Amino acid sequence: MKRLALKILYFTLEYLGIIEVIFQIKSSNILVGIFLNYLFGKKPLKLVSGQLVDRNRMEFSIQRFIEKNVDIPIYVANLILPSEMFVNKVITIPAVARNKIESVVVSTIESIGIFDISSLRYSYKIVGHYRVKDRAFFKVLISAIKVSLLSEYVGYFRNLGISLVRITSATVSNVNIFLGISSVGAIAIAVNKQDEILISILSGNNILKFEITEISDRNVLENYIVSFISDFVKERSMFLEKVLLFYFEPDFVERVFDRVNIITISGEMLPEFSWLNENFFYLDIISSSRGWHFIINILPKKDFLTTVSEMVLFRTSFILTLLVILGVVFVASTRNEVERYNTIKKGIEEKITVASPEVERYIRVIEIKRKMEEYEKSISSFYNKFANKQRYFYTLYEIFTALDENTWLKSVEVLPKVIKVKGFSENSESFHNTIKKISKVQRISNIEILSLHEISYEGKKVLRFELGIGL
């Protein structure tokens, strides 16, 4: 019974996203990271590594590893596969061709000529954008894998009762660690992963430039990194603050520094990245757990949507169940108060002659509360009449200032949303000048001529007008 309760608990935690499990198949090794998701981030609960006992019986190996090293049942997981299983390529396309990315990606994969496009499962993501003069470009990362390989791994985990939410290449996970680094300008980052070199230039959450290479010769690699940085400096006007090189020899760092003339330091020397030295073996897992900024999910949409739908339904039912439980608790805890209120209400409605002291106190409280509400309304109404007096004062002042020298006013009536003005103008030119100046007052919305007549005034013909000035 206790074991069943624990299974239900872990099932609930995983489907609610409180516990996150990430597997990585890496050559003959298998790694797993278990993370606790909480309000302010993620905490690694467990990082475990082991050997794949029999790659020909992968499902058996994974099951043995889980039984031996993981003390919680696993129902939902993410999977990171080795880079060599994928075709990872970064392409540059004009921003105007954004609606044609799919066709460009397909053409790029077909041009490689290794596999037939129908035998591949591929995905892509815009990972950065930049401008050269007046033209905008996108950086697009393509990741593709053989359908047969993908299906095998999905099947292994499915047979173990584990639903996969995400499958991605180890190549694309590491940039998550560095996104969001606070800097004055841009930062160049190179990570030496032995089997491949990942190099990128970041500015906050924007990836300005990104390349992947498998150069093993150190001299060639040095030239490549220097050229990568120098080209960026030439093309952009953005300040490149520093260069971080992770897991490169000190003399390599020194030579790059001498050639690019930009602050170049070993990334592992920085305090905020010191933990990478201790967990380099789990670098892909840790970086994958840090968010969805740079993840390219290769999992077929059907499988992904099925798992996500199950999780959404579970979370929704969990919330509804929790609300029902809270409602029952609330009703149970307030039952006596409700009965008491009903008794008092019944006594009031029946207009009993001799009321109990409790009913009389309740009636007095209700009456006092009603009077207080009436007083509050009266006070609010009184103050509301004068709430905009300063606005009216400035508006009237600007209206009076706007009068033409041959126009004078007879009366002014201030209403909540309109000011009515009556007056005289010696001629139409003076009247139009007055209208024109009043219309420039910032605090009014419109001017309406309510009446305009020519009359005799002290032996002269003048215009009598009435205006409605909206506020």
GROMACS .gro file of C-alpha atoms in nm:
model
  471
    1MET     CA    1   0.000   0.000   0.000
    2LYS     CA    2   0.286   0.236   0.089
    3ARG     CA    3   0.462   0.158  -0.241
    4LEU     CA    4   0.142   0.229  -0.435
    5ALA     CA    5   0.101   0.562  -0.253
    6LEU     CA    6   0.461   0.658  -0.343
    7LYS     CA    7   0.401   0.569  -0.708
    8ILE     CA    8   0.090   0.788  -0.716
    9LEU     CA    9   0.285   1.069  -0.548
   10TYR     CA   10   0.571   1.058  -0.801
   11PHE     CA   11   0.327   1.022  -1.090
   12THR     CA   12   0.152   1.337  -0.967
   13LEU     CA   13   0.479   1.528  -0.919
   14GLU     CA   14   0.605   1.443  -1.268
   15TYR     CA   15   0.280   1.523  -1.446
   16LEU     CA   16   0.255   1.851  -1.255
   17GLY     CA   17   0.610   1.935  -1.366
   18ILE     CA   18   0.743   1.953  -1.009
   19ILE     CA   19   0.995   1.677  -1.080
   20GLU     CA   20   1.175   1.674  -1.417
   21VAL     CA   21   1.374   1.376  -1.543
   22ILE     CA   22   1.630   1.406  -1.826
   23PHE     CA   23   1.807   1.105  -1.980
   24GLN     CA   24   2.113   1.117  -2.201
   25ILE     CA   25   2.241   0.828  -2.411
   26LYS     CA   26   2.609   0.901  -2.469
   27SER     CA   27   2.814   0.641  -2.655
   28SER     CA   28   2.824   0.340  -2.418
   29ASN     CA   29   2.711   0.550  -2.121
   30ILE     CA   30   2.372   0.642  -1.989
   31LEU     CA   31   2.316   0.947  -1.770
   32VAL     CA   32   2.014   1.077  -1.589
   33GLY     CA   33   1.942   1.402  -1.411
   34ILE     CA   34   1.646   1.447  -1.176
   35PHE     CA   35   1.551   1.807  -1.106
   36LEU     CA   36   1.312   1.974  -0.865
   37ASN     CA   37   1.125   2.262  -1.029
   38TYR     CA   38   1.035   2.530  -0.779
   39LEU     CA   39   0.927   2.891  -0.782
   40PHE     CA   40   1.269   3.047  -0.843
   41GLY     CA   41   1.436   2.791  -1.069
   42LYS     CA   42   1.548   2.428  -1.073
   43LYS     CA   43   1.749   2.231  -0.823
   44PRO     CA   44   1.935   1.911  -0.926
   45LEU     CA   45   1.818   1.637  -0.691
   46LYS     CA   46   2.027   1.362  -0.845
   47LEU     CA   47   2.287   1.317  -1.120
   48VAL     CA   48   2.366   0.953  -1.199
   49SER     CA   49   2.580   0.782  -1.465
   50GLY     CA   50   2.616   0.419  -1.566
   51GLN     CA   51   2.711   0.181  -1.844
   52LEU     CA   52   2.485   0.045  -2.113
   53VAL     CA   53   2.520  -0.325  -2.037
   54ASP     CA   54   2.402  -0.441  -2.376
   55ARG     CA   55   2.340  -0.194  -2.658
   56ASN     CA   56   2.174  -0.467  -2.862
   57ARG     CA   57   1.919  -0.496  -2.587
   58MET     CA   58   1.889  -0.127  -2.516
   59GLU     CA   59   1.554  -0.152  -2.343
   60PHE     CA   60   1.694  -0.410  -2.101
   61SER     CA   61   2.000  -0.191  -2.029
   62ILE     CA   62   1.790   0.117  -1.959
   63GLN     CA   63   1.558  -0.081  -1.731
   64ARG     CA   64   1.853  -0.228  -1.535
   65PHE     CA   65   2.008   0.118  -1.499
   66ILE     CA   66   1.683   0.268  -1.369
   67GLU     CA   67   1.625  -0.015  -1.120
   68LYS     CA   68   1.981   0.009  -0.990
   69ASN     CA   69   2.032   0.387  -0.971
   70VAL     CA   70   1.698   0.567  -0.961
   71ASP     CA   71   1.483   0.526  -0.653
   72ILE     CA   72   1.170   0.689  -0.795
   73PRO     CA   73   0.929   0.561  -1.059
   74ILE     CA   74   0.959   0.755  -1.386
   75TYR     CA   75   0.659   0.832  -1.606
   76VAL     CA   76   0.764   1.140  -1.807
   77ALA     CA   77   1.114   1.221  -1.932
   78ASN     CA   78   1.323   1.420  -2.180
   79LEU     CA   79   1.593   1.252  -2.387
   80ILE     CA   80   1.927   1.383  -2.520
   81LEU     CA   81   2.092   1.178  -2.793
   82PRO     CA   82   2.457   1.193  -2.912
   83SER     CA   83   2.548   1.456  -3.167
   84GLU     CA   84   2.682   1.199  -3.411
   85MET     CA   85   2.330   1.062  -3.462
   86PHE     CA   86   2.220   1.397  -3.600
   87VAL     CA   87   2.294   1.621  -3.891
   88ASN     CA   88   2.329   1.964  -3.726
   89LYS     CA   89   2.379   2.262  -3.953
   90VAL     CA   90   2.348   2.640  -3.920
   91ILE     CA   91   2.230   2.831  -4.226
   92THR     CA   92   2.181   3.201  -4.294
   93ILE     CA   93   1.871   3.322  -4.478
   94PRO     CA   94   1.743   3.673  -4.560
   95ALA     CA   95   1.474   3.793  -4.321
   96VAL     CA   96   1.240   3.855  -4.615
   97ALA     CA   97   1.235   3.479  -4.677
   98ARG     CA   98   1.094   3.398  -4.333
   99ASN     CA   99   0.780   3.240  -4.476
  100LYS     CA  100   0.999   3.013  -4.693
  101ILE     CA  101   1.216   2.870  -4.414
  102GLU     CA  102   1.063   2.522  -4.444
  103SER     CA  103   1.150   2.490  -4.814
  104VAL     CA  104   1.501   2.631  -4.754
  105VAL     CA  105   1.558   2.376  -4.476
  106VAL     CA  106   1.443   2.088  -4.698
  107SER     CA  107   1.666   2.207  -4.983
  108THR     CA  108   1.964   2.231  -4.747
  109ILE     CA  109   1.913   1.878  -4.613
  110GLU     CA  110   1.872   1.739  -4.964
  111SER     CA  111   2.187   1.918  -5.081
  112ILE     CA  112   2.390   1.734  -4.817
  113GLY     CA  113   2.304   1.418  -5.011
  114ILE     CA  114   2.358   1.167  -4.730
  115PHE     CA  115   1.999   1.055  -4.670
  116ASP     CA  116   1.668   1.073  -4.848
  117ILE     CA  117   1.454   1.346  -4.690
  118SER     CA  118   1.167   1.099  -4.639
  119SER     CA  119   1.389   0.885  -4.413
  120LEU     CA  120   1.468   1.176  -4.182
  121ARG     CA  121   1.288   1.345  -3.898
  122TYR     CA  122   1.403   1.707  -3.889
  123SER     CA  123   1.329   2.027  -3.704
  124TYR     CA  124   1.469   2.379  -3.705
  125LYS     CA  125   1.470   2.702  -3.509
  126ILE     CA  126   1.562   3.065  -3.570
  127VAL     CA  127   1.845   3.111  -3.321
  128GLY     CA  128   1.958   3.463  -3.403
  129HIS     CA  129   1.925   3.764  -3.628
  130TYR     CA  130   2.156   4.039  -3.742
  131ARG     CA  131   2.186   4.319  -3.998
  132VAL     CA  132   2.447   4.392  -4.260
  133LYS     CA  133   2.404   4.751  -4.374
  134ASP     CA  134   2.034   4.776  -4.457
  135ARG     CA  135   1.965   4.401  -4.495
  136ALA     CA  136   1.838   4.173  -4.216
  137PHE     CA  137   1.930   3.804  -4.186
  138PHE     CA  138   1.826   3.509  -3.973
  139LYS     CA  139   2.045   3.233  -3.834
  140VAL     CA  140   1.858   2.901  -3.854
  141LEU     CA  141   1.979   2.585  -3.681
  142ILE     CA  142   1.870   2.260  -3.850
  143SER     CA  143   1.875   1.931  -3.665
  144ALA     CA  144   1.787   1.603  -3.841
  145ILE     CA  145   1.794   1.235  -3.745
  146LYS     CA  146   1.699   0.910  -3.915
  147VAL     CA  147   1.338   0.813  -3.846
  148SER     CA  148   1.442   0.454  -3.771
  149LEU     CA  149   1.679   0.562  -3.493
  150LEU     CA  150   1.423   0.796  -3.344
  151SER     CA  151   1.150   0.532  -3.348
  152GLU     CA  152   1.378   0.284  -3.173
  153TYR     CA  153   1.445   0.514  -2.877
  154VAL     CA  154   1.080   0.619  -2.850
  155GLY     CA  155   0.990   0.249  -2.845
  156TYR     CA  156   1.248   0.164  -2.577
  157PHE     CA  157   1.108   0.417  -2.333
  158ARG     CA  158   0.745   0.353  -2.424
  159ASN     CA  159   0.787  -0.017  -2.341
  160LEU     CA  160   0.918   0.087  -1.999
  161GLY     CA  161   0.607   0.296  -1.939
  162ILE     CA  162   0.788   0.628  -1.988
  163SER     CA  163   0.639   0.898  -2.210
  164LEU     CA  164   0.897   1.121  -2.382
  165VAL     CA  165   0.813   1.491  -2.400
  166ARG     CA  166   1.127   1.606  -2.576
  167ILE     CA  167   1.412   1.454  -2.778
  168THR     CA  168   1.702   1.674  -2.878
  169SER     CA  169   2.065   1.661  -2.986
  170ALA     CA  170   2.344   1.719  -2.736
  171THR     CA  171   2.470   1.987  -2.974
  172VAL     CA  172   2.187   2.229  -2.925
  173SER     CA  173   2.146   2.217  -2.548
  174ASN     CA  174   2.456   2.398  -2.422
  175VAL     CA  175   2.370   2.750  -2.531
  176ASN     CA  176   2.089   2.754  -2.272
  177ILE     CA  177   2.350   2.794  -2.000
  178PHE     CA  178   2.485   3.116  -2.143
  179LEU     CA  179   2.168   3.287  -2.267
  180GLY     CA  180   2.082   3.588  -2.058
  181ILE     CA  181   2.437   3.671  -1.945
  182SER     CA  182   2.433   4.035  -1.843
  183SER     CA  183   2.683   4.231  -2.047
  184VAL     CA  184   2.747   4.576  -2.190
  185GLY     CA  185   2.777   4.444  -2.542
  186ALA     CA  186   2.807   4.098  -2.690
  187ILE     CA  187   3.000   3.797  -2.559
  188ALA     CA  188   3.174   3.532  -2.769
  189ILE     CA  189   3.160   3.181  -2.623
  190ALA     CA  190   3.340   2.867  -2.741
  191VAL     CA  191   3.287   2.528  -2.574
  192ASN     CA  192   3.530   2.245  -2.643
  193LYS     CA  193   3.323   1.926  -2.628
  194GLN     CA  194   3.603   1.713  -2.775
  195ASP     CA  195   3.379   1.554  -3.038
  196GLU     CA  196   3.274   1.899  -3.164
  197ILE     CA  197   3.334   2.268  -3.102
  198LEU     CA  198   3.036   2.493  -3.036
  199ILE     CA  199   3.102   2.865  -3.084
  200SER     CA  200   2.851   3.147  -3.063
  201ILE     CA  201   2.818   3.519  -3.004
  202LEU     CA  202   2.539   3.618  -2.767
  203SER     CA  203   2.381   3.943  -2.660
  204GLY     CA  204   2.132   3.878  -2.384
  205ASN     CA  205   1.878   3.629  -2.520
  206ASN     CA  206   1.970   3.691  -2.883
  207ILE     CA  207   2.214   3.462  -3.062
  208LEU     CA  208   2.390   3.688  -3.309
  209LYS     CA  209   2.613   3.420  -3.458
  210PHE     CA  210   2.634   3.045  -3.413
  211GLU     CA  211   2.854   2.776  -3.567
  212ILE     CA  212   2.937   2.410  -3.500
  213THR     CA  213   3.261   2.254  -3.615
  214GLU     CA  214   3.450   1.926  -3.568
  215ILE     CA  215   3.799   2.063  -3.632
  216SER     CA  216   4.051   1.865  -3.425
  217ASP     CA  217   4.377   2.032  -3.534
  218ARG     CA  218   4.451   2.303  -3.275
  219ASN     CA  219   4.616   2.544  -3.520
  220VAL     CA  220   4.330   2.519  -3.766
  221LEU     CA  221   4.079   2.557  -3.481
  222GLU     CA  222   4.259   2.865  -3.351
  223ASN     CA  223   4.240   3.028  -3.695
  224TYR     CA  224   3.873   2.933  -3.719
  225ILE     CA  225   3.782   3.094  -3.385
  226VAL     CA  226   3.988   3.407  -3.457
  227SER     CA  227   3.827   3.441  -3.800
  228PHE     CA  228   3.480   3.384  -3.648
  229ILE     CA  229   3.533   3.669  -3.399
  230SER     CA  230   3.710   3.903  -3.643
  231ASP     CA  231   3.435   3.867  -3.904
  232PHE     CA  232   3.175   3.961  -3.643
  233VAL     CA  233   3.370   4.269  -3.537
  234LYS     CA  234   3.399   4.381  -3.900
  235GLU     CA  235   3.034   4.319  -3.984
  236ARG     CA  236   2.873   4.468  -3.672
  237SER     CA  237   2.878   4.797  -3.492
  238MET     CA  238   2.801   4.624  -3.159
  239PHE     CA  239   3.072   4.624  -2.894
  240LEU     CA  240   3.220   4.276  -2.828
  241GLU     CA  241   3.284   4.278  -2.455
  242LYS     CA  242   3.484   3.959  -2.404
  243VAL     CA  243   3.558   3.608  -2.527
  244LEU     CA  244   3.498   3.305  -2.303
  245LEU     CA  245   3.674   2.980  -2.397
  246PHE     CA  246   3.557   2.672  -2.207
  247TYR     CA  247   3.786   2.370  -2.172
  248PHE     CA  248   4.071   2.500  -2.386
  249GLU     CA  249   4.437   2.492  -2.286
  250PRO     CA  250   4.575   2.812  -2.124
  251ASP     CA  251   4.822   2.870  -2.408
  252PHE     CA  252   4.537   2.840  -2.661
  253VAL     CA  253   4.346   3.110  -2.470
  254GLU     CA  254   4.656   3.331  -2.465
  255ARG     CA  255   4.712   3.301  -2.840
  256VAL     CA  256   4.349   3.389  -2.921
  257PHE     CA  257   4.377   3.691  -2.689
  258ASP     CA  258   4.693   3.812  -2.867
  259ARG     CA  259   4.531   3.782  -3.209
  260VAL     CA  260   4.181   3.928  -3.152
  261ASN     CA  261   4.291   4.199  -2.905
  262ILE     CA  262   3.970   4.151  -2.703
  263ILE     CA  263   3.955   4.034  -2.342
  264THR     CA  264   3.982   3.655  -2.372
  265ILE     CA  265   3.965   3.437  -2.063
  266SER     CA  266   3.901   3.079  -1.971
  267GLY     CA  267   3.529   3.052  -1.895
  268GLU     CA  268   3.580   2.807  -1.607
  269MET     CA  269   3.776   3.078  -1.422
  270LEU     CA  270   3.459   3.284  -1.380
  271PRO     CA  271   3.281   3.223  -1.044
  272GLU     CA  272   2.937   3.185  -1.202
  273PHE     CA  273   3.064   2.900  -1.422
  274SER     CA  274   3.287   2.723  -1.168
  275TRP     CA  275   3.025   2.451  -1.117
  276LEU     CA  276   3.069   2.348  -1.481
  277ASN     CA  277   3.411   2.206  -1.394
  278GLU     CA  278   3.257   1.968  -1.141
  279ASN     CA  279   2.968   1.867  -1.365
  280PHE     CA  280   3.120   1.878  -1.712
  281PHE     CA  281   3.017   1.516  -1.770
  282TYR     CA  282   2.655   1.627  -1.717
  283LEU     CA  283   2.690   1.954  -1.908
  284ASP     CA  284   2.429   1.861  -2.170
  285ILE     CA  285   2.176   1.751  -1.906
  286ILE     CA  286   2.224   2.059  -1.686
  287SER     CA  287   2.204   2.297  -1.980
  288SER     CA  288   1.894   2.122  -2.117
  289SER     CA  289   1.722   2.164  -1.781
  290ARG     CA  290   1.778   2.540  -1.779
  291GLY     CA  291   1.491   2.619  -2.012
  292TRP     CA  292   1.338   2.598  -2.358
  293HIS     CA  293   1.526   2.894  -2.510
  294PHE     CA  294   1.736   2.694  -2.749
  295ILE     CA  295   1.579   2.348  -2.758
  296ILE     CA  296   1.493   2.188  -3.091
  297ASN     CA  297   1.249   1.905  -3.027
  298ILE     CA  298   1.283   1.620  -3.278
  299LEU     CA  299   1.003   1.416  -3.120
  300PRO     CA  300   0.714   1.369  -3.369
  301LYS     CA  301   0.439   1.623  -3.305
  302LYS     CA  302   0.181   1.349  -3.261
  303ASP     CA  303   0.371   1.188  -2.971
  304PHE     CA  304   0.459   1.526  -2.822
  305LEU     CA  305   0.100   1.655  -2.834
  306THR     CA  306  -0.036   1.327  -2.691
  307THR     CA  307   0.194   1.346  -2.388
  308VAL     CA  308   0.142   1.718  -2.337
  309SER     CA  309  -0.237   1.675  -2.366
  310GLU     CA  310  -0.227   1.403  -2.101
  311MET     CA  311  -0.024   1.630  -1.873
  312VAL     CA  312  -0.259   1.926  -1.930
  313LEU     CA  313  -0.563   1.709  -1.860
  314PHE     CA  314  -0.401   1.570  -1.548
  315ARG     CA  315  -0.303   1.917  -1.424
  316THR     CA  316  -0.652   2.049  -1.495
  317SER     CA  317  -0.819   1.758  -1.314
  318PHE     CA  318  -0.572   1.797  -1.026
  319ILE     CA  319  -0.659   2.166  -0.988
  320LEU     CA  320  -1.033   2.095  -1.009
  321THR     CA  321  -1.002   1.815  -0.753
  322LEU     CA  322  -0.802   2.042  -0.524
  323LEU     CA  323  -1.064   2.315  -0.556
  324VAL     CA  324  -1.340   2.065  -0.475
  325ILE     CA  325  -1.150   1.947  -0.165
  326LEU     CA  326  -1.092   2.306  -0.054
  327GLY     CA  327  -1.461   2.379  -0.116
  328VAL     CA  328  -1.569   2.082   0.096
  329VAL     CA  329  -1.331   2.186   0.375
  330PHE     CA  330  -1.460   2.543   0.358
  331VAL     CA  331  -1.824   2.432   0.370
  332ALA     CA  332  -1.752   2.196   0.659
  333SER     CA  333  -1.562   2.464   0.854
  334THR     CA  334  -1.833   2.728   0.802
  335ARG     CA  335  -2.131   2.502   0.853
  336ASN     CA  336  -2.206   2.630   1.204
  337GLU     CA  337  -2.174   2.992   1.091
  338VAL     CA  338  -2.413   2.931   0.801
  339GLU     CA  339  -2.672   2.774   1.030
  340ARG     CA  340  -2.633   3.064   1.270
  341TYR     CA  341  -2.681   3.315   0.987
  342ASN     CA  342  -2.988   3.129   0.858
  343THR     CA  343  -3.141   3.135   1.206
  344ILE     CA  344  -3.087   3.511   1.236
  345LYS     CA  345  -3.215   3.572   0.882
  346LYS     CA  346  -3.524   3.365   0.950
  347GLY     CA  347  -3.589   3.560   1.268
  348ILE     CA  348  -3.560   3.890   1.081
  349GLU     CA  349  -3.783   3.782   0.793
  350GLU     CA  350  -4.055   3.659   1.029
  351LYS     CA  351  -4.043   4.000   1.206
  352ILE     CA  352  -4.064   3.842   1.547
  353THR     CA  353  -4.203   4.062   1.826
  354VAL     CA  354  -3.956   3.957   2.093
  355ALA     CA  355  -3.614   3.916   1.933
  356SER     CA  356  -3.329   3.742   2.106
  357PRO     CA  357  -3.030   3.960   2.209
  358GLU     CA  358  -2.822   3.800   1.931
  359VAL     CA  359  -3.080   3.894   1.665
  360GLU     CA  360  -3.111   4.249   1.801
  361ARG     CA  361  -2.731   4.297   1.789
  362TYR     CA  362  -2.725   4.172   1.433
  363ILE     CA  363  -3.007   4.411   1.331
  364ARG     CA  364  -2.825   4.708   1.490
  365VAL     CA  365  -2.499   4.618   1.315
  366ILE     CA  366  -2.675   4.589   0.977
  367GLU     CA  367  -2.849   4.923   1.028
  368ILE     CA  368  -2.525   5.100   1.127
  369LYS     CA  369  -2.348   4.948   0.829
  370ARG     CA  370  -2.625   5.067   0.595
  371LYS     CA  371  -2.605   5.422   0.731
  372MET     CA  372  -2.226   5.424   0.700
  373GLU     CA  373  -2.254   5.324   0.336
  374GLU     CA  374  -2.501   5.607   0.275
  375TYR     CA  375  -2.266   5.857   0.443
  376GLU     CA  376  -1.973   5.729   0.236
  377LYS     CA  377  -2.173   5.775  -0.085
  378SER     CA  378  -2.273   6.130   0.017
  379ILE     CA  379  -1.916   6.224   0.105
  380SER     CA  380  -1.782   6.072  -0.218
  381SER     CA  381  -2.047   6.256  -0.421
  382PHE     CA  382  -1.959   6.584  -0.248
  383TYR     CA  383  -1.587   6.549  -0.319
  384ASN     CA  384  -1.644   6.430  -0.676
  385LYS     CA  385  -1.807   6.762  -0.759
  386PHE     CA  386  -1.481   6.936  -0.681
  387ALA     CA  387  -1.239   6.667  -0.798
  388ASN     CA  388  -1.168   6.840  -1.127
  389LYS     CA  389  -1.182   7.202  -1.015
  390GLN     CA  390  -0.811   7.256  -1.087
  391ARG     CA  391  -0.856   7.118  -1.438
  392TYR     CA  392  -1.155   7.347  -1.493
  393PHE     CA  393  -0.957   7.645  -1.365
  394TYR     CA  394  -0.671   7.595  -1.609
  395THR     CA  395  -0.908   7.519  -1.895
  396LEU     CA  396  -1.112   7.836  -1.835
  397TYR     CA  397  -0.794   8.038  -1.808
  398GLU     CA  398  -0.672   7.907  -2.145
  399ILE     CA  399  -1.014   7.973  -2.304
  400PHE     CA  400  -1.017   8.333  -2.180
  401THR     CA  401  -0.661   8.380  -2.302
  402ALA     CA  402  -0.759   8.247  -2.646
  403LEU     CA  403  -1.029   8.517  -2.701
  404ASP     CA  404  -0.964   8.751  -2.991
  405GLU     CA  405  -0.931   9.119  -2.896
  406ASN     CA  406  -1.261   9.198  -3.075
  407THR     CA  407  -1.452   8.919  -2.900
  408TRP     CA  408  -1.595   8.931  -2.547
  409LEU     CA  409  -1.799   8.695  -2.336
  410LYS     CA  410  -2.140   8.742  -2.181
  411SER     CA  411  -2.167   8.427  -1.968
  412VAL     CA  412  -1.987   8.100  -1.893
  413GLU     CA  413  -2.158   7.784  -1.760
  414VAL     CA  414  -1.937   7.496  -1.639
  415LEU     CA  415  -2.090   7.147  -1.658
  416PRO     CA  416  -1.919   6.809  -1.585
  417LYS     CA  417  -1.830   6.736  -1.946
  418VAL     CA  418  -1.889   7.062  -2.129
  419ILE     CA  419  -1.837   7.435  -2.085
  420LYS     CA  420  -2.109   7.653  -2.239
  421VAL     CA  421  -1.991   7.997  -2.348
  422LYS     CA  422  -2.205   8.288  -2.470
  423GLY     CA  423  -2.057   8.604  -2.614
  424PHE     CA  424  -2.021   8.856  -2.899
  425SER     CA  425  -1.773   8.917  -3.182
  426GLU     CA  426  -1.745   9.242  -3.377
  427ASN     CA  427  -1.701   9.051  -3.703
  428SER     CA  428  -1.671   8.703  -3.849
  429GLU     CA  429  -1.293   8.727  -3.870
  430SER     CA  430  -1.264   8.786  -3.496
  431PHE     CA  431  -1.508   8.501  -3.429
  432HIS     CA  432  -1.310   8.255  -3.645
  433ASN     CA  433  -0.982   8.359  -3.483
  434THR     CA  434  -1.136   8.289  -3.143
  435ILE     CA  435  -1.257   7.944  -3.252
  436LYS     CA  436  -0.915   7.865  -3.398
  437LYS     CA  437  -0.730   7.961  -3.079
  438ILE     CA  438  -0.971   7.776  -2.848
  439SER     CA  439  -0.936   7.459  -3.060
  440LYS     CA  440  -0.564   7.455  -2.974
  441VAL     CA  441  -0.629   7.428  -2.601
  442GLN     CA  442  -0.497   7.083  -2.500
  443ARG     CA  443  -0.759   6.994  -2.241
  444ILE     CA  444  -1.065   7.018  -2.466
  445SER     CA  445  -1.193   6.746  -2.698
  446ASN     CA  446  -1.417   6.938  -2.938
  447ILE     CA  447  -1.599   7.269  -3.003
  448GLU     CA  448  -1.963   7.282  -3.108
  449ILE     CA  449  -2.130   7.605  -3.232
  450LEU     CA  450  -2.471   7.589  -3.065
  451SER     CA  451  -2.597   7.917  -3.215
  452LEU     CA  452  -2.466   8.207  -3.425
  453HIS     CA  453  -2.673   8.518  -3.514
  454GLU     CA  454  -2.609   8.870  -3.636
  455ILE     CA  455  -2.772   9.134  -3.408
  456SER     CA  456  -2.756   9.507  -3.343
  457TYR     CA  457  -2.565   9.601  -3.033
  458GLU     CA  458  -2.528   9.973  -2.937
  459GLY     CA  459  -2.591  10.075  -3.297
  460LYS     CA  460  -2.343   9.825  -3.441
  461LYS     CA  461  -2.398   9.493  -3.609
  462VAL     CA  462  -2.221   9.216  -3.417
  463LEU     CA  463  -2.228   8.837  -3.403
  464ARG     CA  464  -2.390   8.673  -3.101
  465PHE     CA  465  -2.271   8.315  -3.043
  466GLU     CA  466  -2.308   8.025  -2.807
  467LEU     CA  467  -2.041   7.753  -2.792
  468GLY     CA  468  -2.031   7.406  -2.635
  469ILE     CA  469  -1.669   7.320  -2.548
  470GLY     CA  470  -1.631   6.948  -2.472
  471LEU     CA  471  -1.388   6.836  -2.201
   0.00000   0.00000   0.00000
